[in-house]
Short mmCIF file of C-alpha atoms in Angstrom, two decimals:
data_model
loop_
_atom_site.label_atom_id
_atom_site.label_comp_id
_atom_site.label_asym_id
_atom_site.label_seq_id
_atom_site.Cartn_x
_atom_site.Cartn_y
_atom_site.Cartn_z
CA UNK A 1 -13.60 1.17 24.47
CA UNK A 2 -13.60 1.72 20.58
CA UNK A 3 -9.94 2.24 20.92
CA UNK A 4 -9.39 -0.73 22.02
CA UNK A 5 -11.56 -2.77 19.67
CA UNK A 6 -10.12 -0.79 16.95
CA UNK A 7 -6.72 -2.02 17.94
CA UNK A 8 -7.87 -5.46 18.45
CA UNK A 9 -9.67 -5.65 14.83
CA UNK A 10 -6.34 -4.37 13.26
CA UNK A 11 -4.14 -6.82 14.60
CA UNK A 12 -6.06 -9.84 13.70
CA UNK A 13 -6.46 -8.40 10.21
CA UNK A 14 -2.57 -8.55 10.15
CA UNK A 15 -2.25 -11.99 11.30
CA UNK A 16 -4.67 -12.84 9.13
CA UNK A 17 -2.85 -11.44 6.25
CA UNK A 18 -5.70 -9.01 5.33
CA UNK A 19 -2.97 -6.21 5.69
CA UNK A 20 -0.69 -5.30 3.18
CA UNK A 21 2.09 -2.60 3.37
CA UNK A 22 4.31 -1.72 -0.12
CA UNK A 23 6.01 1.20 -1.25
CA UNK A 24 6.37 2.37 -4.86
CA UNK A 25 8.85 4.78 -6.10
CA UNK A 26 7.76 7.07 -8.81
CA UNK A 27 9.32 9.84 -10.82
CA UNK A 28 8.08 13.01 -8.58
CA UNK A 29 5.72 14.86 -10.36
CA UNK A 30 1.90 15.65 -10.60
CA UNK A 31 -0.34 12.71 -11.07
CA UNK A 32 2.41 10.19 -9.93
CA UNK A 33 0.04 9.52 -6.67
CA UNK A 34 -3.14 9.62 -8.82
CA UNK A 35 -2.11 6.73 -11.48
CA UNK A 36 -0.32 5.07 -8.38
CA UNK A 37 -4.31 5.23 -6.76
CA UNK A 38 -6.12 4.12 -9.97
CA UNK A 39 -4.22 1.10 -10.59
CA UNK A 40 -4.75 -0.11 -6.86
CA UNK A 41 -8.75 0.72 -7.14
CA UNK A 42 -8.80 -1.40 -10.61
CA UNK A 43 -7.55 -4.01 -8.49
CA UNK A 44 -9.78 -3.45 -5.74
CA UNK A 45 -7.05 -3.26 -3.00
CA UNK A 46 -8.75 -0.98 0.11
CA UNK A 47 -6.37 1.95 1.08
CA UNK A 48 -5.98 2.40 4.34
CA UNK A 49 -3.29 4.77 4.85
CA UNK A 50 -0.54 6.92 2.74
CA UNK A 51 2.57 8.36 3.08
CA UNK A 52 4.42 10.56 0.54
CA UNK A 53 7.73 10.84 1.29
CA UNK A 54 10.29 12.86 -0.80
CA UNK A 55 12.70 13.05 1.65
CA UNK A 56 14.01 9.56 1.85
CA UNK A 57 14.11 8.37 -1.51
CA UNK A 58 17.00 6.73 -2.73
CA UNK A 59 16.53 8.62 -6.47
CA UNK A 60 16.97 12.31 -6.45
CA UNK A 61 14.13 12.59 -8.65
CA UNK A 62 12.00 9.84 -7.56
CA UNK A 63 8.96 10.14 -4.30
CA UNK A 64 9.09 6.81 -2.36
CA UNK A 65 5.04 6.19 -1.96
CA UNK A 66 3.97 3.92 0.94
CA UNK A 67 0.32 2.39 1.05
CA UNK A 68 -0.84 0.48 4.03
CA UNK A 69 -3.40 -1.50 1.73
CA UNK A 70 -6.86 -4.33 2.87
CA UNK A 71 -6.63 -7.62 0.82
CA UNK A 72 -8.82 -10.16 0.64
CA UNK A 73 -6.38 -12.91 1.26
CA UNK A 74 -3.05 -14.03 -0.27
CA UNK A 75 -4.12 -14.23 -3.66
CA UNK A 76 -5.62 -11.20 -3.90
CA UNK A 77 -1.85 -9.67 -2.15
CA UNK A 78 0.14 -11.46 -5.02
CA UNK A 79 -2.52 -10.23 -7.36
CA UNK A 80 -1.87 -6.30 -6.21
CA UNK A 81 2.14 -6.82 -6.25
CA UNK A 82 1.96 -8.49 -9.84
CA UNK A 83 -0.61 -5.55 -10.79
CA UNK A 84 1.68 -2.68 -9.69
CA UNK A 85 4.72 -4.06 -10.85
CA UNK A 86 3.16 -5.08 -14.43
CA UNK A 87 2.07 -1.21 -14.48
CA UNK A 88 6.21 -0.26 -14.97
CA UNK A 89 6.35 0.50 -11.07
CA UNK A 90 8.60 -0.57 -8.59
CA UNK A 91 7.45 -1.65 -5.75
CA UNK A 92 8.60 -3.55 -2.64
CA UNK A 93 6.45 -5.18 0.34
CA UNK A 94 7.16 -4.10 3.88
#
């Protein structure tokens, strides 16, 4: 069942700290997401899935961005936290 596999394959990514979930908070307007992108491509973090929440930031004006993000291993993790927060961004692992 592909499902299953699927399931399987995600999990031991996680344990294996191949996973990687942050969320940045940006001022909320266009291109926010875009730069947000290009900085984790330079990096060469995988994105695996996004949420763009506007609802539930804790700045009126801000969008609280959350990336579930492949790594290559723990150095490339601190590498992608350092990178992101070195761009002016605040961001916070989950």
């Amino acid at each position: 069942d592909m499902n299953v596999l699927s399931r399987i394959i995600s999990r031991d990514m996680g344990q294996h700290n191949r996973l990687l979930q942050i969320t940045v908070s940006v001022q909320d307007r266009p291109g926010s997401l875009h730069t947000i992108t290009g900085i984790l491509a330079k990096l060469g973090a995988n994105v695996l899935e996004v949420m763009h929440n506007r609802s539930f930031s804790s700045v009126p004006a801000n969008v609280d961005i959350s990336f579930l993000l492949e790594v290559r291993d723990e150095d490339h993790r601190l590498q992608i936290l350092s990178g992101v927060s070195d761009a002016g961004l605040a961001v916070e692992e989950r």
